[in-house]
XYZ file of N, CA and C in Angstrom:
849
model
N 0.858 -1.200 0.000
C 0.000 0.000 0.000
C 0.886 1.239 0.000
N 0.640 2.117 -0.932
C 1.414 3.347 -0.986
C 1.026 4.264 0.156
N 1.963 5.048 0.596
C 1.726 5.952 1.713
C 1.531 7.361 1.192
N 0.579 8.072 1.770
C 0.332 9.458 1.355
C 1.475 10.345 1.795
N 1.520 11.531 1.207
C 2.558 12.493 1.591
C 2.509 12.700 3.093
N 3.597 12.362 3.802
C 3.569 12.449 5.257
C 3.821 13.851 5.769
N 3.444 14.046 7.040
C 3.832 15.275 7.710
C 5.314 15.205 8.039
N 5.972 16.322 8.126
C 7.365 16.353 8.543
C 7.477 17.212 9.784
N 8.243 16.732 10.739
C 8.314 17.394 12.023
C 8.839 18.814 11.914
N 9.625 19.108 10.849
C 10.077 20.476 10.672
C 8.907 21.429 10.568
N 7.846 20.978 9.919
C 6.650 21.795 9.802
C 5.818 21.721 11.072
N 5.694 20.492 11.603
C 4.775 20.270 12.709
C 5.222 20.918 14.006
N 6.512 21.112 14.160
C 7.009 21.642 15.425
C 7.056 23.165 15.446
N 6.513 23.803 14.396
C 6.424 25.263 14.381
C 5.243 25.678 15.241
N 5.460 25.786 16.513
C 4.373 26.115 17.451
C 4.456 27.562 17.868
N 3.330 28.122 18.148
C 3.291 29.494 18.644
C 3.833 29.555 20.055
N 4.737 30.491 20.306
C 5.276 30.641 21.654
C 4.172 31.009 22.628
N 3.209 31.768 22.149
C 2.101 32.152 23.029
C 1.304 30.939 23.449
N 1.031 30.021 22.507
C 0.284 28.815 22.849
C 1.079 27.939 23.785
N 2.380 27.800 23.509
C 3.210 26.954 24.352
C 3.253 27.473 25.776
N 3.140 28.782 25.936
C 3.237 29.356 27.275
C 1.957 29.327 28.068
N 0.873 28.964 27.442
C -0.392 28.935 28.169
C -0.408 27.795 29.176
N -0.878 28.066 30.344
C -1.071 26.990 31.325
C -2.314 26.223 30.969
N -2.423 24.998 31.491
C -3.612 24.198 31.237
C -4.856 24.912 31.739
N -4.724 25.620 32.837
C -5.886 26.300 33.404
C -6.365 27.409 32.487
N -5.427 28.223 31.988
C -5.843 29.314 31.117
C -6.360 28.777 29.792
N -5.760 27.652 29.310
C -6.220 27.056 28.070
C -7.646 26.559 28.222
N -7.942 25.971 29.370
C -9.288 25.450 29.610
C -10.307 26.569 29.632
N -9.891 27.771 30.095
C -10.819 28.887 30.196
C -10.914 29.692 28.899
N -10.011 29.440 27.971
C -9.999 30.188 26.722
C -10.920 29.525 25.710
N -11.293 30.266 24.706
C -12.023 29.703 23.586
C -10.998 28.985 22.713
N -11.033 27.661 22.693
C -9.993 26.890 22.015
C -9.926 27.207 20.534
N -11.061 27.387 19.897
C -11.060 27.702 18.469
C -10.329 29.008 18.206
N -10.588 30.024 19.027
C -9.896 31.307 18.853
C -8.400 31.156 19.081
N -8.023 30.400 20.099
C -6.599 30.202 20.389
C -5.895 29.503 19.229
N -6.565 28.516 18.651
C -5.974 27.783 17.534
C -5.782 28.712 16.331
N -6.759 29.543 16.068
C -6.654 30.458 14.934
C -5.578 31.517 15.168
N -5.456 31.991 16.417
C -4.425 32.985 16.725
C -3.030 32.398 16.582
N -2.859 31.165 17.038
C -1.539 30.532 16.992
C -1.237 29.906 15.639
N -2.293 29.745 14.817
C -2.163 29.110 13.504
C -1.662 27.670 13.621
N -2.000 27.010 14.731
C -1.575 25.619 14.919
C -2.594 24.876 15.772
N -2.682 23.576 15.542
C -3.591 22.727 16.312
C -2.854 21.443 16.692
N -3.060 20.995 17.921
C -2.389 19.796 18.428
C -3.326 18.603 18.311
N -2.827 17.513 17.726
C -3.632 16.304 17.585
C -3.018 15.161 18.391
N -3.857 14.449 19.112
C -3.418 13.248 19.806
C -3.643 12.039 18.914
N -2.646 11.147 18.858
C -2.789 9.951 18.037
C -2.053 8.791 18.700
N -2.441 7.577 18.340
C -1.746 6.365 18.790
C -1.308 5.619 17.532
N -0.170 5.006 17.567
C 0.353 4.332 16.376
C -0.541 3.163 15.972
N -1.309 3.351 14.921
C -2.128 2.280 14.370
C -2.321 2.541 12.884
N -1.680 1.714 12.085
C -1.816 1.796 10.639
C -3.177 1.210 10.233
N -3.905 1.849 9.327
C -3.585 3.027 8.519
C -4.232 4.302 9.055
N -4.665 4.271 10.314
C -5.472 5.374 10.829
C -4.626 6.590 11.207
N -3.558 6.383 11.973
C -2.638 7.454 12.348
C -1.393 6.786 12.902
N -0.237 7.170 12.392
C 0.981 6.473 12.818
C 2.234 7.267 12.464
N 3.316 6.927 13.153
C 4.623 7.506 12.865
C 5.309 6.640 11.827
N 5.669 7.223 10.708
C 6.342 6.483 9.644
C 7.811 6.271 9.997
N 8.481 5.449 9.214
C 9.875 5.102 9.504
C 10.802 6.314 9.424
N 10.411 7.348 8.682
C 11.262 8.540 8.569
C 10.968 9.560 9.669
N 10.117 9.189 10.645
C 9.814 10.088 11.747
C 8.646 11.016 11.494
N 8.071 10.972 10.303
C 6.909 11.798 9.988
C 5.634 11.130 10.497
N 4.567 11.899 10.570
C 3.282 11.387 11.035
C 2.294 11.441 9.888
N 1.613 10.333 9.647
C 0.673 10.249 8.540
C -0.481 9.342 8.943
N -1.304 8.990 7.987
C -2.483 8.171 8.255
C -3.746 8.898 7.824
N -4.828 8.150 7.732
C -6.091 8.709 7.261
C -6.529 9.915 8.080
N -6.489 9.805 9.405
C -7.004 10.894 10.237
C -6.116 12.141 10.235
N -4.794 12.034 10.435
C -3.961 13.233 10.370
C -4.028 13.946 9.016
N -4.106 13.170 7.931
C -4.184 13.795 6.615
C -5.493 14.561 6.454
N -6.578 14.016 6.983
C -7.864 14.718 6.928
C -7.820 15.983 7.782
N -7.234 15.891 8.975
C -7.128 17.074 9.831
C -6.368 18.177 9.123
N -5.266 17.828 8.463
C -4.496 18.851 7.760
C -5.360 19.574 6.724
N -6.128 18.805 5.961
C -6.938 19.406 4.899
C -8.046 20.288 5.459
N -8.779 19.812 6.455
C -9.929 20.607 6.921
C -9.481 21.817 7.737
N -8.360 21.691 8.470
C -7.900 22.855 9.225
C -7.261 23.897 8.306
N -6.691 23.473 7.200
C -6.247 24.454 6.204
C -7.434 25.261 5.695
N -8.571 24.591 5.507
C -9.782 25.281 5.062
C -10.295 26.241 6.133
N -9.901 25.993 7.393
C -10.273 26.880 8.495
C -9.223 27.962 8.724
N -8.157 27.962 7.904
C -7.105 28.959 8.009
C -5.988 28.609 8.967
N -5.901 27.337 9.365
C -4.869 26.882 10.301
C -3.876 26.014 9.536
N -2.609 26.392 9.565
C -1.616 25.749 8.702
C -0.781 24.664 9.383
N -0.572 24.770 10.683
C 0.384 23.880 11.354
C -0.321 22.836 12.208
N 0.037 21.565 11.996
C -0.505 20.453 12.773
C 0.610 19.911 13.660
N 0.372 19.887 14.958
C 1.364 19.379 15.914
C 0.886 18.041 16.481
N 1.520 16.932 16.097
C 1.079 15.630 16.594
C 1.658 15.318 17.975
N 0.846 14.686 18.800
C 1.273 14.250 20.135
C 1.005 12.754 20.227
N 2.060 11.958 20.263
C 1.930 10.503 20.323
C 1.607 10.051 21.742
N 0.627 9.182 21.868
C 0.290 8.631 23.174
C -0.249 7.224 22.997
N -0.383 6.490 24.093
C -0.983 5.161 24.029
C -2.479 5.304 23.798
N -3.070 4.280 23.187
C -4.490 4.341 22.871
C -5.339 4.645 24.105
N -5.062 3.956 25.196
C -5.857 4.131 26.406
C -5.706 5.494 27.048
N -4.697 6.267 26.632
C -4.467 7.594 27.200
C -4.994 8.719 26.312
N -5.605 8.383 25.188
C -6.062 9.425 24.271
C -7.152 10.296 24.893
N -8.192 9.688 25.416
C -9.271 10.484 26.000
C -8.810 11.203 27.266
N -8.111 10.538 28.199
C -7.597 11.283 29.354
C -6.662 12.419 28.948
N -5.818 12.198 27.948
C -4.902 13.237 27.487
C -5.631 14.419 26.879
N -6.688 14.137 26.118
C -7.496 15.206 25.552
C -8.149 16.029 26.649
N -8.760 15.356 27.600
C -9.477 16.055 28.666
C -8.524 16.842 29.569
N -7.269 16.387 29.644
C -6.271 17.088 30.451
C -5.621 18.250 29.704
N -5.939 18.426 28.421
C -5.414 19.547 27.660
C -4.073 19.298 27.002
N -3.649 18.034 26.879
C -2.369 17.758 26.223
C -2.443 18.012 24.722
N -3.623 17.925 24.156
C -3.827 18.207 22.744
C -5.261 18.697 22.561
N -5.564 19.184 21.364
C -6.844 19.847 21.101
C -7.915 18.909 20.560
N -7.491 17.836 19.935
C -8.437 16.850 19.434
C -7.742 15.519 19.253
N -8.540 14.472 19.150
C -8.019 13.133 18.876
C -8.216 12.851 17.398
N -7.115 12.540 16.710
C -7.153 12.194 15.288
C -6.521 10.824 15.132
N -7.277 9.792 15.490
C -6.730 8.444 15.533
C -7.701 7.418 14.977
N -8.707 7.867 14.237
C -9.696 6.922 13.732
C -10.550 6.329 14.832
N -10.769 7.076 15.911
C -11.514 6.556 17.060
C -12.973 6.304 16.705
N -13.459 5.113 17.059
C -14.853 4.777 16.795
C -15.772 5.527 17.756
N -16.904 5.957 17.227
C -17.933 6.576 18.055
C -18.718 5.470 18.762
N -18.738 5.505 20.085
C -19.544 4.568 20.866
C -20.296 5.355 21.936
N -21.446 4.856 22.380
C -22.191 5.569 23.424
C -21.362 5.830 24.676
N -20.505 4.889 25.036
C -19.677 5.073 26.237
C -18.695 6.221 26.049
N -18.053 6.296 24.898
C -17.115 7.390 24.641
C -17.830 8.726 24.530
N -19.081 8.699 24.078
C -19.845 9.939 23.946
C -20.123 10.586 25.293
N -19.951 9.842 26.378
C -20.116 10.401 27.719
C -18.876 11.191 28.146
N -17.769 11.006 27.413
C -16.493 11.616 27.808
C -15.987 12.667 26.836
N -16.348 12.523 25.540
C -15.879 13.447 24.507
C -17.033 13.741 23.556
N -16.850 14.727 22.681
C -17.815 14.987 21.621
C -17.137 14.707 20.280
N -17.905 14.180 19.344
C -17.365 13.742 18.059
C -17.909 14.582 16.902
N -17.111 14.663 15.844
C -17.659 15.066 14.559
C -18.503 13.901 14.038
N -19.274 14.160 12.984
C -19.907 13.040 12.303
C -18.806 12.162 11.716
N -19.072 10.861 11.563
C -17.988 9.958 11.146
C -17.439 10.270 9.763
N -16.120 10.122 9.642
C -15.467 10.305 8.350
C -15.386 8.990 7.576
N -15.701 7.875 8.231
C -15.736 6.595 7.528
C -16.543 5.574 8.318
N -16.986 4.550 7.611
C -17.525 3.353 8.233
C -16.632 2.185 7.823
N -16.450 1.239 8.724
C -15.507 0.169 8.442
C -15.978 -1.137 9.075
N -16.352 -2.093 8.255
C -16.735 -3.401 8.788
C -15.519 -4.289 9.024
N -15.755 -5.416 9.634
C -14.725 -6.429 9.817
C -14.763 -7.429 8.662
N -13.708 -8.207 8.551
C -13.707 -9.331 7.617
C -12.693 -10.372 8.078
N -12.580 -11.447 7.316
C -11.696 -12.557 7.668
C -10.485 -12.622 6.746
N -9.361 -13.014 7.311
C -8.163 -13.386 6.565
C -8.129 -14.905 6.527
N -8.029 -15.486 5.330
C -8.040 -16.945 5.172
C -6.991 -17.354 4.144
N -6.798 -18.651 4.010
C -5.941 -19.158 2.938
C -6.598 -18.842 1.590
N -5.786 -18.657 0.565
C -6.295 -18.328 -0.765
C -7.337 -19.350 -1.200
N -8.441 -18.852 -1.729
C -9.519 -19.735 -2.152
C -10.514 -20.056 -1.060
N -10.221 -19.598 0.178
C -11.120 -19.831 1.316
C -11.555 -21.291 1.376
N -10.607 -22.232 1.578
C -10.898 -23.671 1.466
C -11.996 -24.180 2.396
N -12.227 -23.546 3.533
C -13.284 -23.999 4.448
C -14.578 -23.204 4.273
N -14.602 -22.319 3.242
C -15.807 -21.563 2.905
C -16.362 -20.822 4.124
N -15.524 -20.016 4.725
C -15.883 -19.272 5.931
C -16.323 -17.856 5.566
N -17.548 -17.503 5.973
C -18.068 -16.177 5.664
C -18.758 -15.525 6.851
N -18.672 -16.143 8.023
C -19.325 -15.593 9.206
C -18.777 -16.284 10.442
N -19.066 -15.688 11.609
C -18.704 -16.349 12.860
C -19.435 -17.686 12.972
N -20.680 -17.730 12.490
C -21.461 -18.962 12.565
C -20.838 -20.073 11.716
N -20.302 -19.704 10.545
C -19.615 -20.694 9.703
C -18.428 -21.285 10.449
N -17.691 -20.434 11.131
C -16.521 -20.904 11.879
C -16.956 -21.832 13.004
N -18.017 -21.439 13.718
C -18.516 -22.251 14.831
C -18.938 -23.641 14.354
N -19.676 -23.705 13.261
C -20.198 -24.983 12.770
C -19.108 -25.877 12.198
N -18.092 -25.273 11.593
C -17.044 -26.051 10.931
C -15.973 -26.553 11.880
N -15.929 -25.959 13.068
C -14.857 -26.309 14.007
C -13.534 -25.651 13.675
N -13.561 -24.671 12.761
C -12.325 -23.989 12.355
C -11.737 -23.197 13.523
N -10.445 -22.941 13.403
C -9.715 -22.181 14.420
C -9.618 -20.723 13.971
N -9.900 -19.796 14.897
C -9.914 -18.371 14.577
C -8.880 -17.626 15.407
N -7.998 -16.882 14.742
C -6.987 -16.060 15.426
C -7.565 -14.673 15.688
N -7.574 -14.259 16.951
C -8.129 -12.974 17.361
C -7.073 -12.206 18.145
N -6.928 -10.928 17.854
C -5.985 -10.103 18.598
C -6.546 -9.829 19.989
N -5.752 -10.116 21.002
C -6.185 -9.961 22.386
C -6.619 -8.533 22.672
N -7.700 -8.396 23.452
C -8.169 -7.087 23.861
C -9.126 -6.428 22.895
N -9.428 -7.075 21.779
C -10.349 -6.484 20.807
C -11.774 -6.966 21.060
N -12.726 -6.218 20.492
C -14.136 -6.568 20.654
C -14.479 -7.865 19.948
N -13.609 -8.303 19.026
C -13.908 -9.499 18.254
C -14.010 -10.757 19.109
N -13.377 -10.751 20.260
C -13.467 -11.922 21.130
C -14.912 -12.148 21.567
N -15.570 -11.096 22.023
C -16.974 -11.222 22.420
C -17.866 -11.518 21.221
N -17.571 -10.890 20.076
C -18.360 -11.150 18.882
C -18.286 -12.633 18.500
N -17.080 -13.197 18.575
C -16.890 -14.604 18.216
C -17.666 -15.516 19.163
N -17.579 -15.248 20.453
C -18.303 -16.072 21.422
C -19.804 -15.946 21.232
N -20.266 -14.715 20.972
C -21.691 -14.509 20.729
C -22.146 -15.249 19.473
N -21.227 -15.437 18.524
C -21.539 -16.151 17.290
C -21.475 -17.653 17.418
N -21.225 -18.142 18.637
C -21.231 -19.577 18.871
C -19.883 -20.258 18.807
N -18.808 -19.494 18.666
C -17.469 -20.078 18.589
C -16.986 -20.409 19.999
N -16.556 -21.641 20.193
C -16.093 -22.082 21.514
C -14.679 -21.598 21.771
N -14.302 -21.530 23.041
C -12.973 -21.028 23.399
C -11.853 -21.903 22.844
N -12.117 -23.204 22.680
C -11.049 -24.055 22.152
C -10.848 -23.866 20.649
N -11.748 -23.101 20.010
C -11.564 -22.736 18.605
C -10.851 -21.398 18.450
N -10.651 -20.693 19.556
C -10.100 -19.336 19.517
C -8.619 -19.349 19.877
N -7.820 -18.747 19.020
C -6.399 -18.566 19.282
C -6.168 -17.073 19.503
N -5.924 -16.686 20.752
C -5.664 -15.276 21.041
C -4.185 -14.979 20.820
N -3.913 -13.914 20.077
C -2.540 -13.537 19.735
C -2.335 -12.064 20.066
N -1.075 -11.632 20.218
C -0.827 -10.267 20.696
C -1.004 -9.159 19.675
N -0.868 -9.471 18.384
C -0.916 -8.395 17.385
C -1.281 -8.949 16.018
N -1.387 -8.045 15.051
C -1.808 -8.459 13.719
C -0.742 -9.295 13.008
N 0.519 -9.043 13.316
C 1.585 -9.862 12.725
C 1.421 -11.320 13.130
N 1.061 -11.534 14.394
C 0.833 -12.891 14.886
C -0.398 -13.513 14.224
N -1.417 -12.695 13.929
C -2.575 -13.215 13.197
C -2.152 -13.716 11.812
N -1.362 -12.915 11.130
C -0.863 -13.289 9.809
C -0.086 -14.597 9.876
N 0.809 -14.692 10.832
C 1.633 -15.892 10.957
C 0.804 -17.124 11.296
N -0.239 -16.931 12.112
C -1.085 -18.057 12.514
C -1.822 -18.647 11.320
N -2.368 -17.784 10.455
C -3.089 -18.289 9.290
C -2.119 -18.863 8.261
N -1.012 -18.186 8.058
C -0.048 -18.659 7.070
C 0.538 -20.015 7.451
N 0.764 -20.233 8.745
C 1.358 -21.494 9.206
C 0.336 -22.617 9.374
N -0.965 -22.276 9.351
C -1.993 -23.284 9.553
C -2.402 -23.474 11.003
N -1.833 -22.686 11.913
C -2.249 -22.765 13.311
C -3.669 -22.270 13.488
N -4.121 -21.424 12.570
C -5.501 -20.949 12.550
C -6.013 -21.020 11.117
N -7.312 -21.254 10.976
C -7.919 -21.306 9.645
C -8.315 -19.917 9.158
N -8.455 -18.992 10.104
C -8.849 -17.633 9.747
C -8.415 -16.689 10.853
N -8.336 -15.411 10.498
C -8.125 -14.343 11.476
C -9.194 -13.299 11.201
N -9.574 -12.546 12.226
C -10.616 -11.542 12.061
C -10.116 -10.181 12.532
N -10.556 -9.137 11.841
C -10.182 -7.776 12.204
C -10.838 -6.826 11.228
N -10.469 -5.541 11.288
C -11.076 -4.582 10.381
C -10.757 -4.946 8.936
N -11.664 -4.571 8.064
C -11.515 -4.869 6.646
C -10.167 -4.397 6.112
N -9.776 -3.172 6.478
C -8.509 -2.637 5.977
C -7.313 -3.387 6.543
N -7.387 -3.736 7.831
C -6.278 -4.463 8.445
C -6.098 -5.823 7.791
N -7.195 -6.541 7.572
C -7.100 -7.868 6.966
C -6.630 -7.788 5.516
N -7.069 -6.761 4.793
C -6.579 -6.574 3.424
C -5.077 -6.325 3.416
N -4.619 -5.526 4.379
C -3.194 -5.259 4.482
C -2.395 -6.513 4.793
N -2.921 -7.355 5.665
C -2.245 -8.609 5.985
C -2.215 -9.539 4.779
N -3.305 -9.550 4.022
C -3.347 -10.396 2.828
C -2.281 -9.965 1.820
N -2.087 -8.657 1.693
C -1.047 -8.158 0.795
C 0.332 -8.607 1.257
N 0.543 -8.562 2.574
C 1.834 -9.022 3.114
C 2.017 -10.516 2.906
N 0.913 -11.263 2.952
C 0.985 -12.725 2.822
C 1.172 -13.209 1.411
N 1.035 -12.321 0.441
C 1.223 -12.718 -0.949
C 0.063 -13.541 -1.475
N 0.359 -14.397 -2.446
C -0.683 -15.162 -3.129
C -1.294 -16.257 -2.262
N -0.693 -16.557 -1.134
C -1.184 -17.677 -0.315
C -2.372 -17.308 0.557
N -2.656 -16.010 0.720
C -3.719 -15.570 1.618
C -4.652 -14.597 0.911
N -5.854 -14.448 1.466
C -6.791 -13.454 0.959
C -7.686 -12.953 2.081
N -8.175 -11.733 1.924
C -9.201 -11.192 2.808
C -10.516 -11.362 2.071
N -11.466 -12.070 2.666
C -12.698 -12.369 1.944
C -13.492 -11.085 1.708
N -14.181 -11.036 0.587
C -14.901 -9.821 0.219
C -16.263 -9.736 0.885
N -16.845 -10.872 1.260
C -18.167 -10.874 1.876
C -18.111 -11.566 3.234
N -18.255 -10.761 4.271
C -18.280 -11.282 5.641
C -19.640 -10.935 6.230
N -20.410 -11.947 6.574
C -21.751 -11.750 7.118
C -21.640 -11.478 8.608
N -21.834 -10.227 8.976
C -21.635 -9.810 10.360
C -22.818 -8.958 10.805
N -23.010 -8.866 12.096
C -24.046 -8.004 12.651
C -23.720 -6.556 12.285
N -24.660 -5.823 11.683
C -24.385 -4.427 11.311
C -23.932 -3.564 12.481
N -24.334 -3.929 13.697
C -23.932 -3.139 14.864
C -22.440 -3.249 15.146
N -21.767 -4.212 14.512
C -20.327 -4.375 14.701
C -19.519 -3.432 13.812
N -20.168 -2.766 12.868
C -19.465 -1.820 12.002
C -18.918 -0.662 12.827
N -17.674 -0.298 12.561
C -17.054 0.820 13.272
C -17.210 2.113 12.490
N -17.420 3.211 13.216
C -17.560 4.525 12.603
C -16.527 5.455 13.229
N -15.509 5.831 12.447
C -14.405 6.629 12.969
C -14.625 8.113 12.801
N -14.186 8.885 13.792
C -14.401 10.335 13.769
C -13.320 11.040 14.571
N -13.329 12.362 14.497
C -12.461 13.198 15.319
C -13.170 13.465 16.638
N -12.412 13.511 17.729
C -12.999 13.693 19.061
C -12.433 14.939 19.728
N -13.296 15.623 20.500
C -12.949 16.892 21.135
C -13.423 16.892 22.589
N -12.883 17.835 23.374
C -13.366 18.009 24.740
C -14.827 18.461 24.722
N -15.632 18.035 25.699
C -17.061 18.399 25.707
C -17.312 19.897 25.668
N -16.407 20.696 26.256
C -16.616 22.146 26.276
C -16.243 22.816 24.951
N -15.564 22.087 24.052
C -15.087 22.684 22.806
C -16.078 22.482 21.660
N -17.330 22.842 21.915
C -18.349 22.657 20.884
C -18.103 23.547 19.664
N -17.601 24.774 19.875
C -17.343 25.672 18.745
C -16.277 25.084 17.826
N -15.229 24.518 18.405
C -14.168 23.897 17.623
C -14.696 22.668 16.882
N -15.438 21.817 17.594
C -15.993 20.625 16.954
C -16.935 21.009 15.821
N -17.791 21.993 16.062
C -18.762 22.393 15.052
C -18.083 22.973 13.812
N -17.023 23.751 14.021
C -16.296 24.335 12.882
C -15.644 23.233 12.045
N -15.011 22.255 12.726
C -14.391 21.139 12.014
C -15.443 20.295 11.306
N -16.556 20.073 11.978
C -17.624 19.250 11.403
C -18.215 19.900 10.158
N -18.362 21.220 10.185
C -18.906 21.932 9.028
C -18.000 21.767 7.807
N -16.679 21.860 8.029
C -15.744 21.685 6.912
C -15.744 20.242 6.427
N -15.832 19.287 7.353
C -15.879 17.887 6.966
C -17.083 17.598 6.078
N -18.237 18.108 6.475
C -19.459 17.851 5.710
C -19.347 18.358 4.273
N -18.688 19.507 4.092
C -18.527 20.064 2.755
C -17.498 19.295 1.935
N -16.544 18.643 2.618
C -15.383 18.072 1.946
C -15.473 16.563 1.718
N -16.077 15.824 2.661
C -16.137 14.368 2.546
C -16.872 13.944 1.284
N -16.295 12.993 0.583
C -16.880 12.512 -0.657
C -16.405 13.251 -1.887
N -15.668 14.331 -1.678
C -15.131 15.088 -2.815
C -13.970 14.332 -3.453
N -13.601 14.764 -4.653
C -12.469 14.131 -5.331
C -11.191 14.279 -4.503
N -11.008 15.453 -3.881
C -9.815 15.665 -3.059
C -9.814 14.746 -1.846
N -10.972 14.576 -1.218
C -11.056 13.680 -0.067
C -10.692 12.253 -0.460
N -11.292 11.742 -1.526
C -11.038 10.363 -1.935
C -9.575 10.161 -2.328
N -8.971 11.177 -2.946
C -7.558 11.094 -3.298
C -6.684 11.096 -2.047
N -7.111 11.824 -1.027
C -6.344 11.909 0.218
C -6.327 10.582 0.965
N -7.454 9.887 1.001
C -7.553 8.670 1.819
C -7.262 7.393 1.049
N -7.231 7.481 -0.283
C -7.007 6.276 -1.089
C -5.720 5.529 -0.753
N -4.592 6.235 -0.510
C -3.363 5.510 -0.180
C -3.456 4.675 1.096
N -4.449 4.942 1.934
C -4.608 4.202 3.185
C -5.670 3.114 3.087
N -6.178 2.885 1.869
C -7.117 1.795 1.653
C -8.580 2.181 1.715
N -8.887 3.453 1.938
C -10.271 3.901 2.010
C -10.762 4.312 0.624
N -12.064 4.137 0.396
C -12.648 4.573 -0.861
C -14.087 5.017 -0.625
N -14.826 5.225 -1.701
C -16.194 5.748 -1.608
C -17.101 4.849 -0.769
N -16.824 3.532 -0.765
C -17.671 2.597 -0.011
C -17.594 2.822 1.490
N -16.563 3.516 1.946
C -16.402 3.769 3.383
C -17.139 5.014 3.851
N -17.683 5.796 2.938
C -18.414 7.005 3.312
C -19.781 6.616 3.871
N -20.218 7.297 4.901
C -21.492 6.992 5.544
C -22.295 8.272 5.782
N -23.614 8.123 5.829
C -24.456 9.263 6.166
C -24.910 9.235 7.619
N -24.350 8.315 8.396
C -24.646 8.273 9.832
C -24.127 9.549 10.497
N -24.769 9.952 11.589
C -24.321 11.120 12.333
C -23.812 10.701 13.707
N -23.022 11.573 14.322
C -22.540 11.290 15.667
C -23.709 11.170 16.636
N -24.726 12.016 16.464
C -25.891 11.976 17.355
C -26.573 10.619 17.297
N -26.719 10.064 16.110
C -27.345 8.753 15.968
C -26.516 7.664 16.646
N -25.214 7.711 16.445
C -24.344 6.674 16.978
C -24.201 6.786 18.500
N -24.216 7.999 19.020
C -24.128 8.173 20.455
C -25.404 7.688 21.150
N -26.523 7.716 20.447
C -27.806 7.354 21.043
C -28.097 5.861 20.971
N -27.253 5.102 20.299
C -27.525 3.655 20.143
C -27.454 2.922 21.479
């Protein structure tokens, strides 16, 4: 998969001295949108996860979400994006503590997260799928197929897929929990597992790494509620900032420039959704 033009830290580290000097207390009391426009820079929190947001080998920061932030904030008159790397579990606490102005990490909108942050409407929808041997020899197209066939499924530990698999009737002795996506790839390639499950883009990426011996199936029969909807997240008090970003997103998503921006990360027109954050938060 080709990588989009990455951010370079020479550009990203051009921060306003005035913004850098603000205390967390004064920042919390200020209008964040005004501060961002005055400083001509915005801080984004991200966690390393390809293709959503990650640090490339040359030290630059790229991914679907950072690239989108750059485009929409340019439309708002803000030129400099300052990335702040953190662990996934620290993104929401870091945002609320004022370490950065928004989360740009492909974070899914869930009712639980909506109690802690406010989201733009989703910039993509993303279902799950299976990674299998080429030709899908066991004809696996759902969790139920795996359960009935007795096939072995590789699942990355800590993901929601574990509960989805159990709910689909898959027994624990059919489940191989592994630490990361590389281990999922190795499990299917070696035959330790008949399939691996994860986001459509992740499984497609693994199939590309696996060469002709593996494939990501095109049709995975899954509960629609399992579809993930990724968006930008903001502090609850920063409604003006969220609304300004959301307005630009609505005008831009689905455009030729948008599709060209996200294509290198595996996204296309099929990932666009008309769901709103309000609908997803109310589920």
